[in-house]
Amino acid sequence: PAEQQRGARPREEEDTGADVALSSAKRRRRDGESATAQDAVAAASAGDVELLRALQPREVLTSLTPQGRGSQRNSVAHLNGCGAVHASVLSGHCEVLRVLFELAGEPALKLRTTSGHTAACISAGQGHDDCLRALSELGCRIDEALDGGWTPAHSAAQQNRADTLRTLKTLGASLTMAEVSNEGGWTPVHYAAARGNPDCIRAIAELEGTACLTAAVHTRVSSIGLFTPGHFAVANGRLSCLQALH
């Protein structure tokens, strides 16, 4: 699944944490100290291209910050187990992606978080279409699946990003790939139906055809057997999704 929030912190606290991290990175640079992966994340989060270019050694651009509590928080102040590329797409700084590619090549862009997420999955979940386009231009496979089969299309459908689904399709991504991590093999339309995102259902039907709207999957929480997106819509009280499916 996409990067999740666990107890969101006040915006002021997030900003303060990001500012402190950026100040620390600038201080280490000024004092001639070796940079850390946290410094690269702070610079990427802030879109500070000048600082990124100055960080030494270059390996910090392809390194992950230590994993710790809060690694799944959707906040640049708490990006643990992530790299500069993940911080840049979370903040929507697509220009940083080009700088990372210039300085460290494809490894900087293809880096995965410790939980296995790609920059494309994070971009899709955030609706940062410009970042998806930049990643594609720089040679990244936009529909690359995570180990469990999760794709950027799953992220977009779950987070109600219908326009992003359209962007993914124009970039050559499939919107119907199934997960393999759960027993059923949920597709993006199953997540859209369960989460109450009818616009995403309509976008997928428009781009992939209506056959995908009736795909049946197994679910571990029911003894009934096969579930279609319609079943998920009914089970979660998503009337608008049920209408979109028909």
PDB file of C-alpha atoms in Angstrom, residues 143-152 154 177-181 186:
ATOM      1  CA  ASP A 143       4.428   1.056 -13.885  1.00  0.00           C
ATOM      2  CA  GLU A 144       7.113  -0.911 -12.059  1.00  0.00           C
ATOM      3  CA  ALA A 145       5.371  -2.991  -9.404  1.00  0.00           C
ATOM      4  CA  LEU A 146       6.496  -3.362  -5.819  1.00  0.00           C
ATOM      5  CA  ASP A 147       7.247  -6.840  -4.492  1.00  0.00           C
ATOM      6  CA  GLY A 148       3.585  -7.343  -3.599  1.00  0.00           C
ATOM      7  CA  GLY A 149       2.322  -6.190  -6.978  1.00  0.00           C
ATOM      8  CA  TRP A 150       1.388  -2.664  -5.869  1.00  0.00           C
ATOM      9  CA  THR A 151       1.752  -0.127  -8.686  1.00  0.00           C
ATOM     10  CA  PRO A 152       1.506   3.660  -9.049  1.00  0.00           C
ATOM     11  CA  HIS A 154      -2.981   1.454  -7.108  1.00  0.00           C
ATOM     12  CA  MET A 177      -2.420  -4.846 -12.834  1.00  0.00           C
ATOM     13  CA  ALA A 178      -3.334  -7.030  -9.852  1.00  0.00           C
ATOM     14  CA  GLU A 179      -1.612  -7.250  -6.505  1.00  0.00           C
ATOM     15  CA  VAL A 180      -0.083 -10.542  -5.492  1.00  0.00           C
ATOM     16  CA  SER A 181       0.548  -9.775  -1.821  1.00  0.00           C
ATOM     17  CA  TRP A 186      -6.867  -6.517  -6.048  1.00  0.00           C
TER      18      TRP A 186
END
